[in-house]
Coordinates of C-alpha atoms and ligand atoms in Angstrom, one line a residue:
M1 CA 17.3 21.4 -0.1
E2 CA 16.0 19.5 2.9
K3 CA 14.3 16.3 1.9
I4 CA 10.5 15.8 2.1
V5 CA 8.1 12.9 2.5
A6 CA 4.7 13.6 1.0
A7 CA 1.8 11.2 1.9
N8 CA -0.9 11.4 -0.7
L9 CA -4.0 9.8 0.8
K10 CA -6.1 10.3 -2.3
M11 CA -9.9 9.6 -1.9
N12 CA -9.5 7.1 0.9
M13 CA -10.8 6.4 4.4
T14 CA -14.0 7.1 6.2
F15 CA -14.3 9.7 9.0
N16 CA -13.7 7.0 11.7
E17 CA -10.7 5.6 9.8
I18 CA -9.3 9.1 9.5
Q19 CA -9.5 9.7 13.2
E20 CA -7.6 6.4 13.9
Y21 CA -5.0 7.4 11.2
I22 CA -4.4 10.8 12.8
E23 CA -4.0 9.1 16.2
K24 CA -1.4 6.7 14.8
I25 CA 0.7 9.2 12.8
K26 CA 0.8 11.5 15.9
E27 CA 3.6 9.2 17.2
Y28 CA 6.0 9.8 14.4
G29 CA 4.9 12.9 12.4
N30 CA 7.3 15.2 14.2
N31 CA 8.8 17.0 11.2
K32 CA 7.6 19.9 9.1
N33 CA 9.1 18.2 6.0
F34 CA 6.6 15.4 6.5
I35 CA 3.5 16.5 4.6
V36 CA 0.2 14.8 4.6
F37 CA -2.2 15.4 1.7
P38 CA -5.6 14.3 3.0
T39 CA -8.9 14.3 1.1
S40 CA -9.9 18.0 1.2
M41 CA -12.9 17.6 3.6
Y42 CA -10.6 16.1 6.3
I43 CA -7.9 18.8 6.0
P44 CA -9.0 20.7 9.2
Y45 CA -8.4 17.5 11.3
F46 CA -4.8 17.5 10.2
L47 CA -4.0 21.1 11.0
N48 CA -1.9 22.3 13.9
K49 CA 0.1 19.2 14.2
P50 CA 3.9 18.7 14.2
Y51 CA 3.8 17.8 10.5
S52 CA 2.7 19.9 7.5
V53 CA -0.6 19.6 5.5
G54 CA -1.1 19.8 1.7
S55 CA -4.0 20.0 -0.7
Q56 CA -4.2 17.3 -3.4
D57 CA -5.5 19.8 -5.9
I58 CA -6.6 23.4 -6.2
D59 CA -8.8 25.3 -8.6
I60 CA -7.4 27.9 -11.0
N61 CA -9.7 30.6 -9.5
D62 CA -9.5 32.2 -6.1
A63 CA -13.2 32.6 -5.5
G64 CA -16.6 32.7 -7.1
E65 CA -19.2 30.6 -8.9
F66 CA -17.3 27.3 -9.1
T67 CA -19.5 24.8 -7.4
G68 CA -17.6 21.9 -5.8
A69 CA -14.1 23.4 -6.5
L70 CA -11.3 24.0 -4.0
S71 CA -10.1 27.5 -3.9
P72 CA -6.3 28.1 -3.5
K73 CA -7.1 31.2 -1.5
Q74 CA -9.3 29.3 0.9
V75 CA -6.7 26.5 1.1
A76 CA -4.0 29.0 2.1
S77 CA -6.3 30.9 4.5
I78 CA -6.8 27.7 6.6
G79 CA -3.1 27.4 7.1
I80 CA -2.0 24.9 4.4
K81 CA 1.4 25.4 2.9
Y82 CA 1.6 22.9 0.0
T83 CA -0.4 21.7 -2.9
L84 CA 0.0 19.0 -5.5
V85 CA -0.8 20.1 -9.1
G86 CA -1.1 18.0 -12.2
H87 CA -1.2 14.5 -10.5
S88 CA -1.7 12.0 -13.3
E89 CA -5.0 11.0 -11.8
R90 CA -6.3 14.6 -12.2
R91 CA -4.9 14.6 -15.8
K92 CA -6.5 11.3 -16.6
H93 CA -9.9 11.4 -14.8
Y94 CA -10.5 15.1 -15.0
N95 CA -8.9 15.9 -18.3
E96 CA -6.4 18.4 -16.9
T97 CA -4.3 19.7 -19.7
D98 CA -0.8 21.2 -19.3
E99 CA -2.5 24.6 -19.8
V100 CA -4.8 24.0 -16.8
V101 CA -1.9 22.7 -14.8
N102 CA 0.0 25.9 -15.6
K103 CA -2.9 28.0 -14.4
K104 CA -3.1 25.9 -11.2
I105 CA 0.6 26.4 -10.5
Q106 CA 0.1 30.2 -10.9
A107 CA -3.0 30.1 -8.6
G108 CA -1.0 28.2 -6.0
L109 CA 2.0 30.6 -6.1
R110 CA -0.3 33.7 -6.2
N111 CA -1.6 32.4 -2.8
N112 CA 1.8 31.7 -1.4
L113 CA 1.5 27.9 -1.6
K114 CA 4.5 25.7 -2.3
V115 CA 3.6 23.7 -5.4
I116 CA 4.5 20.2 -6.2
L117 CA 4.1 19.8 -10.0
C118 CA 3.6 16.1 -10.9
I119 CA 4.8 14.8 -14.3
G120 CA 5.4 11.4 -15.8
E121 CA 5.1 9.2 -18.8
S122 CA 2.7 6.4 -19.7
L123 CA 3.9 2.9 -20.4
D124 CA 3.3 3.4 -24.1
E125 CA 5.3 6.6 -24.1
R126 CA 8.1 4.8 -22.3
N127 CA 8.1 1.9 -24.6
N128 CA 8.2 4.2 -27.6
N129 CA 11.2 6.1 -26.1
Q130 CA 9.2 9.2 -25.7
T131 CA 9.8 9.7 -21.9
K132 CA 12.1 12.6 -22.2
E133 CA 10.0 14.4 -24.8
K134 CA 6.8 13.9 -22.7
L135 CA 8.5 15.3 -19.5
K136 CA 10.0 18.2 -21.5
N137 CA 6.6 19.2 -22.8
Q138 CA 5.0 18.9 -19.4
L139 CA 7.7 21.1 -18.0
I140 CA 7.8 23.7 -20.7
N141 CA 4.0 24.0 -20.8
G142 CA 3.4 23.6 -17.1
L143 CA 5.9 26.2 -16.1
K144 CA 5.1 28.7 -18.9
D145 CA 5.3 32.3 -17.8
I146 CA 6.4 31.3 -14.3
N147 CA 9.7 33.0 -13.6
D148 CA 10.1 32.6 -9.9
L149 CA 10.4 28.8 -9.2
S150 CA 11.6 29.1 -5.6
N151 CA 8.3 27.6 -4.4
V152 CA 8.0 24.9 -7.0
M153 CA 9.2 21.3 -6.9
V154 CA 8.7 18.6 -9.5
A155 CA 7.5 15.1 -8.6
Y156 CA 8.5 12.6 -11.2
E157 CA 5.8 10.0 -11.2
P158 CA 5.9 7.4 -14.1
I159 CA 2.2 6.7 -14.6
W160 CA 2.9 3.0 -15.0
A161 CA 4.5 2.9 -11.6
I162 CA 1.6 4.5 -9.7
G163 CA -0.2 1.9 -7.6
T164 CA 1.3 -1.0 -9.5
G165 CA 4.2 -2.1 -7.2
I166 CA 6.5 -1.7 -10.3
I167 CA 9.1 0.9 -10.2
P168 CA 11.9 2.0 -12.6
T169 CA 15.4 0.9 -11.8
Y170 CA 17.3 3.2 -9.5
Q171 CA 19.6 4.1 -12.4
D172 CA 16.6 5.0 -14.4
I173 CA 15.2 7.2 -11.6
K174 CA 18.5 8.9 -11.3
A175 CA 18.9 9.5 -15.0
T176 CA 15.4 10.9 -15.3
A177 CA 15.9 13.2 -12.3
I178 CA 19.1 14.5 -13.9
A179 CA 17.2 15.0 -17.2
I180 CA 14.4 16.9 -15.5
K181 CA 16.9 19.2 -13.7
E182 CA 18.7 19.8 -17.0
I183 CA 15.5 20.7 -18.8
V184 CA 14.4 23.1 -16.1
N185 CA 17.9 24.5 -15.9
I186 CA 17.8 25.2 -19.7
I187 CA 14.3 26.8 -19.7
K188 CA 14.4 28.6 -16.3
N189 CA 18.0 28.7 -15.2
V190 CA 17.4 27.1 -11.8
D191 CA 18.2 23.9 -10.0
I192 CA 14.7 22.5 -9.3
P193 CA 14.2 19.9 -6.5
V194 CA 12.9 16.6 -7.9
L195 CA 10.8 14.1 -5.9
Y196 CA 10.1 10.6 -6.9
G197 CA 6.6 9.0 -6.7
G198 CA 5.2 5.7 -7.9
S199 CA 5.0 2.5 -5.7
V200 CA 7.4 3.9 -3.0
N201 CA 7.2 1.7 0.0
E202 CA 9.1 0.4 3.1
T203 CA 11.2 -2.1 1.0
N204 CA 12.5 0.2 -1.8
I205 CA 12.8 3.5 0.1
D206 CA 16.5 2.9 1.2
N207 CA 17.6 2.6 -2.4
I208 CA 15.4 5.5 -3.7
N209 CA 16.6 7.7 -0.8
S210 CA 20.2 7.0 -1.7
I211 CA 19.8 8.7 -5.2
E212 CA 21.6 12.0 -4.8
E213 CA 19.4 13.9 -7.2
I214 CA 16.1 12.9 -5.5
S215 CA 14.9 15.4 -2.8
G216 CA 12.1 13.3 -1.4
V217 CA 9.2 11.0 -2.2
L218 CA 5.5 11.1 -2.8
V219 CA 3.9 8.0 -1.3
G220 CA 0.4 6.8 -2.2
T221 CA -0.7 3.2 -1.4
A222 CA 2.0 2.7 1.4
S223 CA 0.9 5.9 3.1
L224 CA -2.5 4.4 3.9
K225 CA -0.9 2.1 6.4
P226 CA 0.7 4.2 9.2
E227 CA 3.2 1.5 10.0
R228 CA 4.5 1.3 6.4
L229 CA 4.6 5.1 6.1
K230 CA 6.5 5.3 9.3
I231 CA 9.4 3.3 7.9
V232 CA 9.5 5.5 4.7
K233 CA 9.4 8.6 6.8
E234 CA 12.2 7.4 9.1
V235 CA 14.5 6.5 6.3
V236 CA 14.2 9.8 4.6
L237 CA 13.7 12.2 7.5
G238 CA 14.9 10.2 10.5
Ligands
PGA301 P1 1.5 5.0 -5.2 O1 0.9 6.4 -5.5 O2 2.5 5.1 -4.1 O3 0.3 4.2 -4.7 O4 2.1 4.4 -6.4 C1 1.8 7.5 -5.7 C2 1.1 8.7 -6.1 O5 0.1 8.6 -6.9 O6 1.4 9.8 -5.8

């Protein structure tokens, strides 16, 4: 698979800041595998550019009486190709269960979106040697009843590495990516692309990118600074 760089802007930047940001990334965003995930209200300003645009989340429903929600059908209809599903911040702050995550993946696929399923263990789970079990449960439940995984990728994002500046060792990332691929291979019989996310930045990207089993990265904090994101993007995509 071709590698990807996904920039998750989360709930950041005012309208003026977003305009400046778009101006800056114009210089280096010349690649469809470079995907920006802006706050949903800014999405239209990122469309029709040489890079791709993704949605940070989608609803499980296509349309109807769901005030404030973001319809996967509307997302697809505006020209978006990707969506994140099950980011740990959604799971934590909005109580998204694996069951909801599963419905969101189905909603994304039903609307022809490419879905990036985010999974990862907490520090407690890691310290109690429960990482593999946690990831396995998230994969089994998240991918339940989904047979065609050709438009699904997994982003391995250890919760304790998100926004903290602390990342697992490269051996660890490699071993976990292999474990994720093995699990999906056993339950679905496919080789799923695995991205890494959690404190990816301009200083660690060379090493992360050298891990054979990693098909790209999800960048949060460092993506808010165009000059930092540029380095990450160039290492992975040229
Ligand atoms: P981070 O965020 O790069 O700030 O750790 C990554 C993410 O949440 O996807």
